[in-house]
Coordinates of C-alpha atoms in Angstrom, one line a residue:
Chain A
M1 CA -28.9 -23.9 8.1
E2 CA -25.2 -22.7 7.7
V3 CA -24.7 -25.4 5.0
V4 CA -27.7 -24.2 3.0
L5 CA -26.4 -20.7 3.1
A6 CA -23.0 -21.6 2.1
Y7 CA -24.4 -23.4 -1.1
V8 CA -26.6 -20.2 -1.7
V9 CA -23.4 -18.1 -1.5
G10 CA -21.7 -20.6 -4.0
A11 CA -24.6 -20.1 -6.5
L12 CA -24.7 -16.5 -6.0
V13 CA -21.0 -16.2 -6.8
T14 CA -21.2 -18.6 -9.9
L15 CA -23.8 -16.5 -11.2
A16 CA -22.1 -13.3 -10.5
V17 CA -19.1 -14.7 -12.2
L18 CA -21.0 -15.6 -15.3
L19 CA -22.6 -12.4 -15.4
L20 CA -19.1 -10.5 -15.1
L21 CA -17.6 -12.6 -18.0
R22 CA -20.4 -11.2 -20.5
R23 CA -19.8 -8.6 -23.0
S24 CA -22.2 -6.1 -21.8
L25 CA -21.5 -3.5 -19.2
V26 CA -25.2 -3.9 -17.8
S27 CA -24.3 -7.8 -17.2
V28 CA -21.3 -6.5 -15.5
V29 CA -23.2 -4.2 -13.3
V30 CA -25.7 -6.6 -12.3
G31 CA -22.8 -9.2 -11.5
L32 CA -21.2 -6.9 -9.5
L33 CA -24.4 -6.5 -7.5
V34 CA -25.0 -10.2 -7.0
L35 CA -21.3 -10.6 -6.1
G36 CA -21.6 -8.0 -3.4
N37 CA -24.8 -9.8 -2.0
A38 CA -23.1 -13.1 -2.0
V39 CA -20.4 -11.6 0.1
N40 CA -22.9 -10.0 2.4
L41 CA -24.7 -13.2 2.9
L42 CA -21.4 -14.8 3.7
I43 CA -20.7 -12.3 6.4
M44 CA -23.8 -12.6 7.9
T45 CA -23.5 -16.6 8.0
M46 CA -20.0 -16.2 9.2
G47 CA -21.3 -14.2 12.4
R48 CA -23.4 -17.5 13.2
L49 CA -26.8 -17.8 12.8
T50 CA -28.8 -18.0 16.1
R51 CA -32.5 -18.1 16.9
A52 CA -31.9 -15.5 19.7
A53 CA -33.4 -12.2 20.8
P54 CA -32.4 -9.1 19.1
P55 CA -29.5 -7.2 21.0
L56 CA -31.7 -4.7 22.6
V57 CA -30.9 -3.6 26.2
E58 CA -33.8 -3.0 28.4
A59 CA -34.0 0.2 30.2
G60 CA -32.0 0.3 33.3
A61 CA -29.9 -2.8 32.2
V62 CA -26.1 -3.0 31.1
L63 CA -26.4 -6.1 28.8
P64 CA -29.1 -7.4 26.7
E65 CA -30.6 -10.5 28.0
E66 CA -29.1 -13.7 26.9
P67 CA -28.9 -15.2 24.3
F68 CA -28.9 -12.4 22.0
A69 CA -27.9 -12.1 18.2
N70 CA -24.5 -10.8 17.5
P71 CA -25.0 -7.3 16.1
L72 CA -21.6 -6.9 14.7
P73 CA -22.0 -8.6 11.4
Q74 CA -25.5 -6.8 10.8
A75 CA -23.7 -3.7 11.2
F76 CA -20.9 -4.6 8.7
V77 CA -23.4 -5.7 6.2
L78 CA -25.4 -2.6 6.5
T79 CA -22.2 -0.5 5.9
A80 CA -21.2 -2.9 3.1
I81 CA -24.7 -2.5 1.5
V82 CA -24.5 1.3 1.6
I83 CA -21.1 1.3 0.0
N84 CA -22.0 -1.2 -2.6
F85 CA -25.2 0.9 -3.2
G86 CA -23.0 4.2 -4.0
L87 CA -20.6 2.3 -6.2
L88 CA -23.6 0.5 -7.9
A89 CA -25.1 4.0 -8.7
F90 CA -21.7 5.4 -10.2
S91 CA -21.3 2.3 -12.4
L92 CA -24.8 2.7 -13.8
V93 CA -24.1 6.2 -14.7
L94 CA -20.8 5.1 -16.2
T95 CA -22.8 2.7 -18.1
A96 CA -25.1 5.1 -19.3
S97 CA -22.4 7.7 -20.3
A98 CA -20.6 4.9 -22.3
R99 CA -23.8 4.3 -24.2
A100 CA -24.2 8.3 -24.6
I101 CA -20.6 8.9 -25.9
A102 CA -19.5 5.6 -27.6
G103 CA -23.2 4.3 -28.4
T104 CA -22.4 0.9 -27.2
V105 CA -22.3 -1.0 -23.8
D106 CA -20.0 -3.7 -25.1
P107 CA -16.6 -3.2 -23.1
H108 CA -14.8 -4.4 -26.3
E109 CA -16.2 -1.7 -28.6
L110 CA -15.2 1.2 -26.6
V111 CA -12.1 3.1 -27.6
G112 CA -9.1 2.8 -25.3
P113 CA -5.7 3.9 -24.8
E114 CA -4.4 0.8 -26.3
D115 CA -6.2 1.8 -29.7
T116 CA -4.0 4.7 -30.2
P117 CA -2.3 4.1 -33.6
P118 CA 0.9 2.3 -33.1
A119 CA 3.8 4.6 -33.7
R120 CA 6.4 1.8 -34.3
V121 CA 8.4 2.9 -37.0
G122 CA 11.6 1.4 -35.8
G123 CA 15.1 3.3 -35.9
A124 CA 15.1 4.8 -32.5
A125 CA 16.1 3.1 -29.4
Chain B
M1 CA -2.3 19.8 21.1
T2 CA -3.5 16.4 22.5
D3 CA -2.5 13.3 20.7
D4 CA -6.2 12.4 20.0
L5 CA -6.6 15.6 17.8
L6 CA -3.1 15.2 16.3
L7 CA -4.0 11.6 15.1
A8 CA -7.7 12.6 13.7
L9 CA -6.3 15.7 11.9
P10 CA -4.9 13.8 8.7
L11 CA -8.6 12.7 8.1
L12 CA -10.2 15.8 9.6
L13 CA -8.3 18.7 7.4
P14 CA -8.8 17.2 3.8
L15 CA -12.5 16.3 4.6
A16 CA -12.9 19.7 5.8
A17 CA -11.3 21.2 2.8
A18 CA -13.7 19.2 0.6
V19 CA -16.6 20.3 2.5
T20 CA -15.3 23.9 2.1
V21 CA -14.7 23.6 -1.6
M22 CA -18.2 22.3 -2.1
L23 CA -20.0 25.1 0.1
T24 CA -18.2 27.9 -1.6
R25 CA -19.1 27.0 -5.3
G26 CA -19.4 30.5 -5.9
L27 CA -15.5 31.4 -5.4
P28 CA -13.7 28.8 -7.9
R29 CA -10.6 31.0 -7.6
L30 CA -10.3 30.0 -3.9
H31 CA -10.4 26.3 -4.3
G32 CA -7.0 25.5 -5.9
P33 CA -5.1 27.6 -3.2
L34 CA -7.2 26.3 -0.2
N35 CA -6.2 22.6 -1.3
V36 CA -2.5 23.5 -1.5
A37 CA -2.6 25.1 1.9
C38 CA -4.6 22.1 3.3
M39 CA -1.8 19.6 2.1
A40 CA 0.9 21.9 3.3
A41 CA -0.9 21.9 6.8
L42 CA -1.5 18.4 6.6
A43 CA 2.4 17.9 6.0
A44 CA 3.0 19.8 9.1
V45 CA 0.7 17.5 11.0
G46 CA 2.5 14.6 9.4
A47 CA 5.9 16.1 10.7
A48 CA 4.4 16.6 14.3
L49 CA 3.3 12.9 14.3
L50 CA 6.7 11.8 13.1
A51 CA 8.4 13.7 15.9
R52 CA 6.4 11.8 18.3
V53 CA 6.7 8.2 16.9
H54 CA 10.2 8.2 15.1
D55 CA 11.7 6.5 18.1
G56 CA 9.5 3.4 17.9
A57 CA 6.5 4.8 19.9
V58 CA 3.0 4.0 19.0
L59 CA 0.2 6.7 19.3
V60 CA -3.5 5.3 19.6
T61 CA -6.8 7.1 19.9
F62 CA -10.3 5.6 19.7
L63 CA -13.0 7.1 17.8
G64 CA -16.1 7.7 19.8
G65 CA -14.4 6.7 23.0
W66 CA -15.0 3.0 22.6
R67 CA -12.0 1.1 24.0
A68 CA -10.4 -2.0 22.0
P69 CA -11.2 -4.4 20.8
F70 CA -14.7 -2.7 20.4
G71 CA -13.9 0.6 19.3
I72 CA -12.2 1.5 16.1
P73 CA -8.6 2.7 16.8
L74 CA -6.4 5.2 14.9
V75 CA -3.0 3.9 15.2
A76 CA 0.0 5.9 14.2
D77 CA 3.5 4.1 14.1
A78 CA 6.6 5.4 12.2
L79 CA 5.5 3.5 9.0
S80 CA 1.9 4.9 8.9
V81 CA 3.0 8.4 10.0
T82 CA 5.8 8.4 7.2
M83 CA 3.2 7.5 4.7
V84 CA 0.9 10.3 5.9
L85 CA 3.6 12.8 5.6
V86 CA 4.7 11.5 2.0
T87 CA 1.2 11.5 1.0
A88 CA 0.9 15.2 2.0
L89 CA 3.7 16.2 0.2
V90 CA 2.8 14.5 -3.1
A91 CA -0.8 15.6 -2.9
G92 CA 0.4 19.2 -2.2
C93 CA 2.6 19.2 -5.2
V94 CA -0.1 17.6 -7.5
C95 CA -2.7 20.3 -6.0
L96 CA 0.1 23.0 -7.1
Y97 CA 0.4 21.6 -10.5
A98 CA -3.4 21.5 -10.8
L99 CA -3.8 25.1 -10.1
V100 CA -3.3 25.9 -13.9
D101 CA -4.0 22.5 -15.4
V102 CA -7.5 21.7 -14.6
P103 CA -10.3 23.1 -17.2
P104 CA -12.8 25.3 -15.5
R105 CA -15.5 23.1 -16.1
Q106 CA -14.1 20.3 -14.3
A107 CA -12.4 22.2 -11.5
L108 CA -15.1 22.2 -8.8
V109 CA -15.3 18.4 -9.0
Y110 CA -11.5 18.0 -9.2
H111 CA -10.9 20.1 -6.1
A112 CA -13.6 18.9 -4.1
V113 CA -12.8 15.1 -4.6
T114 CA -9.1 15.3 -4.4
P115 CA -8.7 15.9 -0.6
V116 CA -11.4 13.3 -0.4
L117 CA -9.0 10.9 -2.0
V118 CA -6.1 12.1 0.3
A119 CA -8.2 11.7 3.4
S120 CA -9.3 8.2 2.7
A121 CA -5.6 7.3 1.8
N122 CA -4.5 8.6 5.4
G123 CA -7.5 6.7 6.8
A124 CA -6.0 3.5 5.4
F125 CA -2.7 4.3 6.9
L126 CA -3.9 5.1 10.3
T127 CA -6.8 2.7 10.8
G128 CA -6.3 -0.1 13.2
D129 CA -9.4 -2.1 12.2
L130 CA -9.9 -4.2 9.1
F131 CA -13.4 -3.4 8.4
N132 CA -12.4 0.2 8.6
L133 CA -9.8 -0.3 6.2
Y134 CA -12.2 -1.7 3.9
V135 CA -14.3 1.4 4.2
W136 CA -11.4 3.7 3.5
F137 CA -10.5 1.6 0.5
E138 CA -14.0 2.0 -0.8
V139 CA -13.9 5.9 -0.3
M140 CA -10.7 5.8 -2.0
L141 CA -12.3 3.8 -5.0
M142 CA -15.2 6.1 -5.1
S143 CA -13.3 9.3 -5.3
S144 CA -10.8 7.6 -7.8
F145 CA -13.6 6.7 -10.1
V146 CA -15.1 10.4 -10.1
L147 CA -11.5 11.7 -10.8
M148 CA -10.8 9.3 -13.5
A149 CA -14.1 9.6 -15.4
L150 CA -14.0 13.4 -14.9
G151 CA -14.0 15.1 -18.4
G152 CA -16.1 12.1 -20.1
E153 CA -13.6 11.4 -23.2
A154 CA -14.5 8.2 -24.8
P155 CA -11.0 6.6 -23.8
Q156 CA -11.5 7.9 -20.3
V157 CA -14.9 5.9 -20.1
R158 CA -13.1 2.7 -21.3
G159 CA -10.4 3.1 -18.8
T160 CA -12.8 3.7 -15.8
V161 CA -14.9 0.7 -17.0
K162 CA -12.1 -1.4 -16.5
Y163 CA -10.7 0.1 -13.5
M164 CA -14.1 0.2 -12.0
A165 CA -14.9 -3.7 -12.7
T166 CA -11.5 -5.0 -11.6
N167 CA -11.4 -2.8 -8.4
L168 CA -14.7 -3.7 -7.4
V169 CA -14.4 -7.5 -7.7
S170 CA -11.2 -7.1 -5.7
S171 CA -12.9 -5.1 -3.0
T172 CA -15.5 -7.8 -2.7
L173 CA -12.9 -10.4 -2.3
F174 CA -11.3 -8.4 0.4
L175 CA -14.7 -7.9 2.1
A176 CA -15.1 -11.7 1.8
G177 CA -11.6 -12.1 3.4
V178 CA -12.7 -9.8 6.1
G179 CA -16.1 -11.9 6.6
L180 CA -14.2 -15.2 7.0
L181 CA -11.6 -13.7 9.3
Y182 CA -14.4 -12.2 11.5
G183 CA -16.2 -15.8 11.6
L184 CA -12.7 -17.5 12.4
T185 CA -11.7 -15.0 15.2
G186 CA -14.5 -12.9 16.3
T187 CA -12.7 -9.9 15.9
L188 CA -11.4 -7.5 13.2
N189 CA -9.0 -5.2 15.4
M190 CA -5.9 -5.7 13.8
A191 CA -3.9 -5.9 17.0
E192 CA -6.2 -8.3 18.5
L193 CA -6.3 -10.6 15.3
A194 CA -2.2 -10.4 15.6
A195 CA -2.7 -12.2 19.0
R196 CA -5.8 -14.5 18.0
V197 CA -4.7 -15.8 14.7
P198 CA -1.7 -17.9 16.1
A199 CA -3.8 -19.2 19.0
L200 CA -6.4 -20.4 16.3
G201 CA -4.6 -23.4 15.4
Q202 CA -5.9 -23.6 12.1
P203 CA -3.2 -22.5 9.8
A204 CA -4.8 -24.1 6.6
L205 CA -7.9 -22.0 6.9
V206 CA -6.0 -18.9 7.6
S207 CA -4.0 -19.6 4.7
V208 CA -7.2 -19.5 2.7
V209 CA -8.1 -16.2 3.8
A210 CA -4.6 -14.8 3.4
V211 CA -4.8 -16.0 -0.3
L212 CA -8.1 -13.7 -0.6
F213 CA -6.2 -10.9 1.0
V214 CA -3.1 -11.4 -1.5
V215 CA -5.7 -11.3 -4.6
A216 CA -7.5 -8.2 -3.2
F217 CA -4.7 -6.2 -2.2
G218 CA -2.6 -7.7 -5.2
T219 CA -5.1 -6.4 -7.6
K220 CA -5.2 -2.9 -6.0
A221 CA -1.3 -2.9 -6.0
A222 CA -1.3 -4.0 -9.5
V223 CA 1.1 -7.1 -9.0
F224 CA 1.6 -9.8 -11.8
P225 CA -0.8 -11.3 -13.0
L226 CA -3.5 -8.7 -11.7
F227 CA -2.2 -5.5 -13.2
S228 CA -3.7 -5.2 -16.7
W229 CA -6.4 -2.6 -15.5
L230 CA -3.7 -0.2 -14.6
P231 CA -2.0 0.5 -18.1
A232 CA -5.4 0.4 -19.6
S233 CA -6.9 3.0 -17.4
Y234 CA -4.0 5.2 -15.7
P235 CA -3.1 7.0 -19.2
T236 CA -6.6 8.2 -19.8
P237 CA -7.3 11.1 -17.4
P238 CA -5.7 14.4 -17.2
V239 CA -2.1 14.4 -15.9
A240 CA -2.9 16.0 -12.6
T241 CA -5.2 13.0 -11.8
T242 CA -2.9 10.2 -13.1
A243 CA 0.1 11.8 -11.3
L244 CA -1.7 11.6 -8.0
F245 CA -3.0 8.1 -8.7
A246 CA 0.5 7.0 -9.6
G247 CA 1.8 8.2 -6.4
L248 CA -0.9 7.0 -4.0
L249 CA -3.4 4.5 -4.9
T250 CA -1.2 1.4 -5.7
K251 CA 1.1 2.3 -2.8
V252 CA -1.9 2.2 -0.2
A253 CA -2.4 -1.2 -1.2
V254 CA 1.2 -2.1 -0.7
Y255 CA 1.0 -0.6 2.6
A256 CA -2.1 -2.4 3.4
L257 CA 0.0 -5.9 2.4
L258 CA 2.9 -4.7 4.4
R259 CA 0.7 -4.3 7.5
T260 CA -1.4 -7.5 7.1
F261 CA 1.2 -9.7 6.0
T262 CA 3.6 -8.9 8.9
L263 CA 1.0 -8.4 11.6
I264 CA -1.8 -10.9 11.0
F265 CA -0.9 -13.5 8.2
V266 CA 2.6 -14.8 9.7
H267 CA 1.4 -18.3 10.5
D268 CA 3.0 -20.0 7.3
V269 CA 5.6 -17.5 6.1
G270 CA 7.0 -20.3 3.7
F271 CA 3.8 -20.6 1.9
T272 CA 2.5 -16.8 2.0
H273 CA 5.8 -15.1 1.6
G274 CA 7.2 -17.6 -0.7
A275 CA 4.1 -16.8 -3.0
L276 CA 4.7 -13.4 -2.6
L277 CA 8.3 -13.6 -3.7
W278 CA 7.4 -15.3 -7.0
I279 CA 4.6 -12.6 -7.4
A280 CA 7.4 -9.7 -6.8
G281 CA 9.8 -11.3 -9.4
L282 CA 7.2 -11.8 -12.1
T283 CA 5.6 -8.4 -11.3
M284 CA 9.1 -6.8 -11.8
V285 CA 9.9 -8.5 -15.0
T286 CA 6.4 -8.4 -16.8
G287 CA 6.2 -4.8 -15.9
V288 CA 9.5 -3.7 -17.1
L289 CA 9.0 -5.6 -20.3
G290 CA 5.7 -4.0 -20.8
A291 CA 7.4 -0.6 -20.3
V292 CA 10.3 -0.8 -22.8
A293 CA 7.8 -1.8 -25.6
Q294 CA 5.9 1.6 -25.0
D295 CA 6.3 4.7 -27.1
E296 CA 3.8 6.9 -25.1
V297 CA 5.0 8.6 -22.3
R298 CA 2.0 7.9 -19.8
R299 CA 1.8 4.1 -20.8
L300 CA 5.3 4.0 -20.5
L301 CA 5.2 5.2 -16.9
S302 CA 2.2 3.2 -16.1
F303 CA 4.0 0.1 -16.9
H304 CA 6.9 1.2 -14.7
I305 CA 4.6 1.6 -11.8
V306 CA 3.8 -2.0 -12.1
S307 CA 7.3 -2.9 -12.2
Q308 CA 8.4 -0.9 -9.3
I309 CA 5.6 -2.4 -7.2
G310 CA 7.6 -5.5 -7.5
Y311 CA 10.5 -4.4 -5.5
M312 CA 8.2 -3.3 -2.7
V313 CA 6.5 -6.8 -2.4
M314 CA 10.3 -8.2 -2.7
G315 CA 11.0 -6.4 0.5
L316 CA 7.8 -7.9 2.1
A317 CA 8.4 -11.3 0.8
L318 CA 12.1 -11.6 2.3
L319 CA 10.7 -10.7 5.6
S320 CA 13.7 -9.5 7.5
P321 CA 14.3 -6.1 9.0
L322 CA 16.6 -5.0 6.3
A323 CA 14.3 -6.2 3.6
L324 CA 11.0 -4.3 5.2
L325 CA 13.4 -1.4 5.6
G326 CA 14.3 -1.4 1.8
A327 CA 10.7 -2.0 0.9
I328 CA 9.6 1.1 2.9
F329 CA 12.2 3.1 1.6
F330 CA 11.7 2.1 -1.9
T331 CA 8.1 2.9 -1.5
I332 CA 8.8 6.5 -0.3
H333 CA 11.2 7.1 -3.2
N334 CA 8.8 5.6 -5.6
I335 CA 5.8 7.8 -4.6
L336 CA 8.1 10.9 -5.0
A337 CA 9.9 10.0 -8.3
K338 CA 6.9 8.4 -10.0
T339 CA 4.5 11.4 -9.5
N340 CA 7.1 13.8 -10.6
L341 CA 7.7 11.9 -13.9
F342 CA 3.8 12.1 -14.6
L343 CA 4.0 16.0 -14.1
I344 CA 6.8 16.4 -16.2
G345 CA 5.3 14.2 -18.7
G346 CA 2.3 16.4 -18.6
V347 CA 4.6 19.6 -19.3
M348 CA 6.3 17.9 -22.1
A349 CA 3.1 16.9 -23.7
R350 CA 1.7 20.5 -23.2
L351 CA 4.6 21.8 -24.9
G352 CA 4.9 19.2 -27.6
G353 CA 1.2 18.5 -28.3
S354 CA 1.2 14.9 -27.7
F355 CA 2.3 12.1 -25.6
E356 CA 3.6 10.0 -28.3
L357 CA 7.5 9.9 -28.0
K358 CA 7.8 10.1 -31.7
R359 CA 5.9 13.4 -32.1
L360 CA 7.9 15.2 -29.2
G361 CA 11.3 16.5 -29.1
G362 CA 12.9 19.9 -28.5
F363 CA 12.2 19.6 -24.8
Y364 CA 15.9 20.5 -23.8
R365 CA 15.9 23.4 -26.2
A366 CA 12.7 24.9 -25.0
Q367 CA 13.2 24.0 -21.3
P368 CA 16.7 23.3 -20.4
L369 CA 15.9 23.5 -16.5
L370 CA 13.0 21.2 -16.8
A371 CA 14.7 18.7 -18.7
G372 CA 17.6 18.8 -15.9
L373 CA 14.7 18.3 -13.3
F374 CA 13.5 15.2 -15.5
L375 CA 16.8 13.7 -15.1
V376 CA 16.4 13.7 -11.1
P377 CA 13.1 11.4 -10.8
A378 CA 14.2 9.5 -14.2
L379 CA 17.8 8.5 -12.8
A380 CA 16.4 8.0 -9.3
L381 CA 13.7 5.6 -10.6
A382 CA 16.4 3.5 -12.9
G383 CA 18.6 3.2 -9.4
V384 CA 21.6 5.3 -10.4
P385 CA 24.1 6.2 -7.5
P386 CA 23.7 8.2 -5.6
L387 CA 20.0 9.0 -5.9
S388 CA 17.4 7.5 -3.9
G389 CA 16.4 4.6 -6.0
F390 CA 19.9 3.2 -5.7
W391 CA 19.6 3.1 -1.9
G392 CA 16.2 1.3 -1.9
K393 CA 17.6 -1.2 -4.5
L394 CA 20.8 -1.5 -2.4
L395 CA 19.0 -2.4 0.9
L396 CA 16.7 -4.9 -1.0
A397 CA 19.5 -6.6 -2.9
R398 CA 21.7 -7.0 0.2
A399 CA 18.4 -8.3 2.2
G400 CA 18.2 -10.9 -0.9
L401 CA 21.6 -11.8 -0.7
E402 CA 21.5 -12.5 2.9
A403 CA 18.2 -14.6 2.5
A404 CA 20.2 -16.4 -0.2
E405 CA 17.4 -15.5 -2.8
Y406 CA 19.9 -14.9 -5.6
A407 CA 17.3 -15.3 -8.4
I408 CA 15.3 -12.5 -7.2
V409 CA 18.5 -10.2 -6.8
A410 CA 19.4 -10.9 -10.2
A411 CA 16.0 -10.1 -11.6
S412 CA 15.9 -6.8 -9.6
L413 CA 19.3 -5.9 -11.0
A414 CA 18.4 -6.7 -14.7
V415 CA 15.0 -4.8 -14.4
G416 CA 17.0 -1.9 -12.9
L417 CA 19.1 -1.8 -16.5
L418 CA 15.9 -2.2 -18.4
T419 CA 14.3 0.9 -16.2
L420 CA 17.3 2.9 -17.1
Y421 CA 16.8 2.1 -20.9
S422 CA 13.5 3.1 -20.9
M423 CA 14.2 6.4 -19.2
M424 CA 17.0 7.0 -21.7
K425 CA 14.5 6.3 -24.4
I426 CA 12.3 9.3 -23.2
W427 CA 15.6 11.3 -22.9
S428 CA 16.9 10.4 -26.3
Q429 CA 13.6 10.8 -28.1
A430 CA 11.6 13.2 -26.5
V431 CA 14.1 15.7 -24.7
L432 CA 17.2 15.9 -26.5
P433 CA 16.3 15.8 -30.4
A434 CA 14.9 18.8 -32.3
A435 CA 11.3 19.4 -32.1
A436 CA 9.4 16.5 -34.4
D437 CA 7.1 19.1 -35.7
P438 CA 9.2 22.4 -36.2
A439 CA 6.0 24.2 -37.8
R440 CA 4.3 24.0 -34.5
P441 CA 4.1 27.4 -32.8
P442 CA 6.2 27.5 -29.6
A443 CA 4.0 27.0 -26.5
G444 CA 3.9 29.8 -23.8
P445 CA 6.3 29.6 -20.7
V446 CA 5.7 26.9 -18.1
P447 CA 3.4 28.0 -15.5
R448 CA 5.2 29.0 -12.3
A449 CA 3.0 26.8 -10.2
Q450 CA 3.9 23.7 -12.4
L451 CA 7.5 24.6 -12.1
A452 CA 7.3 24.8 -8.3
A453 CA 5.6 21.5 -8.1
I454 CA 8.2 19.7 -10.0
G455 CA 10.9 21.6 -8.4
V456 CA 9.7 20.7 -4.9
L457 CA 9.4 16.9 -5.8
A458 CA 12.8 16.8 -7.5
A459 CA 14.4 18.6 -4.3
S460 CA 12.5 15.8 -2.2
T461 CA 14.0 13.0 -4.3
L462 CA 17.5 14.9 -3.8
A463 CA 17.0 15.2 -0.3
L464 CA 15.8 11.7 0.1
S465 CA 19.0 10.7 -1.5
A466 CA 21.3 13.0 0.5
L467 CA 19.7 12.1 4.0
A468 CA 19.3 8.3 3.1
W469 CA 21.2 7.4 6.3
P470 CA 19.1 9.3 8.9
V471 CA 16.0 8.4 6.9
C472 CA 17.0 4.6 7.2
V473 CA 17.5 4.9 10.9
V474 CA 14.0 5.8 11.3
L475 CA 12.5 3.5 8.7
G476 CA 14.7 0.9 10.3
R477 CA 12.7 1.1 13.5
A478 CA 9.5 1.2 11.5
A479 CA 10.7 -2.0 9.9
E480 CA 11.6 -3.6 13.3
G481 CA 8.0 -2.4 14.7
L482 CA 6.7 -4.3 11.6
L483 CA 8.6 -7.6 12.5
A484 CA 8.2 -7.4 16.1
P485 CA 4.7 -6.0 16.5
T486 CA 4.4 -6.3 20.4
A487 CA 4.5 -2.5 20.8
Y488 CA 1.8 -2.1 18.2
I489 CA -0.5 -4.7 19.9
E490 CA 0.1 -3.6 23.5
A491 CA -0.3 0.0 22.5
V492 CA -3.8 -0.7 21.0
L493 CA -5.0 -3.3 23.4
R494 CA -3.9 -1.5 26.6
A495 CA -4.7 2.2 25.7

């Protein structure tokens, strides 16, 4: 199962890189989303996949009954999903405001600090 | 006051300030002074912490009362406390400057998000858990996104797009590294990782993870060849924002490199730190070459950020007590000097009406005091004795000679000359000559809050220069603690 998931992670990363390299902010945002999920899957897989009971402690017991699934990767992934979601929301707003301000979602067509007219008149320095 | 509370205050104080700002929307006059007071209190907390750990002690507290290795520890050693203290100082000065600089429409968001940025930086300095470090990085990223996009000018949007895309990819790589390391060792507690990674017996696999960390932190620290987002985005937001970013953000990543590559990834120093040495040299040289070609104050200073990061990585790569001491000293010096240069650049631009060197001028005639204050961080950055940059470079060069790495020493000295050249370029084009546009009506006097902010930072640089020896004694213990982290590991695992 780990091998299958490793290939899935690889495929997702490939797709993400493909999307990130496209000249549209919308693709970039989707690419970031896919990349984030690929890494989440990687963490889940690295936390060992087990066919075990959920790590719930019965009333009165101190430890859950063996064998139980590792809860830590799930906690990591949950945190990462929440963070990713917030950043994704921001990047969508950014894309929308790029479209509203500059009328384009092509990062190359947005004006940037490099585009300030070159003040190279020689002489000084 | 108990240690537990003292350790949590660098997080609680700024977060409380942020919440207070959001809850008192109707009292906008209160927000700026509140933040300045918060940063002053934070500096006091930093000083109190430093008094506890300056002799090499390590303070640990566990959030929620869960013990190591399960709980998330806050760990304060001399390095992290020094960073907290300097952060408070710089953020306080930027907040002081921002009192009169932020447009009223953006003031609420600016004053609410800046303390969150400071809290996340402090969290990154103090945490003893790798996943928690990731979370703080993301909080920092989120607040810096908001600050960078605040105002919504077209260049800002483009700058933010580049900044966002690059930093999100690097964060994801960091998370992948964290996941792989967890899979290998079964822990993310940094002290326990330090104990478990050598026992793993799989140096090749650990090296793969180390490369992920170099790329992730390297992108955030803007090292060669991953720095192009920085000069593309830092010059776009208002100066009060850029100055804070210039002082803090890349240095948090440098701190993360310093921490992880002394504590966790020391299994194959020849490979990892050898690569870092190349990165350091190339970062210095490309950064400064980019800087000398610039004619816009903020872009010029942004390229210098990149160049100076090279020195810090050089200290880490040499991995001797003297080199690490040099790296830490240089980081502190750079935070103070760089923030100050951006603030002075902001005043220059407001008086001259432009950030272009060509259109500036007359600064000396209009503001002789500020022109003098400009020289302090500018010459310190170039490493002119007896200012702080000189001591930092002296330590690093000495460490390089001791390690027989002559090429990097030569590079660092040459880069120092070029830094001096570009600082003198600002001096001779923007400060000394008569105003480029004499018809421009003279701007009003510089607000006292901004003068105070610049003055405090310049005084800090001078103090760091004058007190270089006692500072080096404390930081030397921090460097030894990094190289021989037994005290750190034992403090966390036996707490």
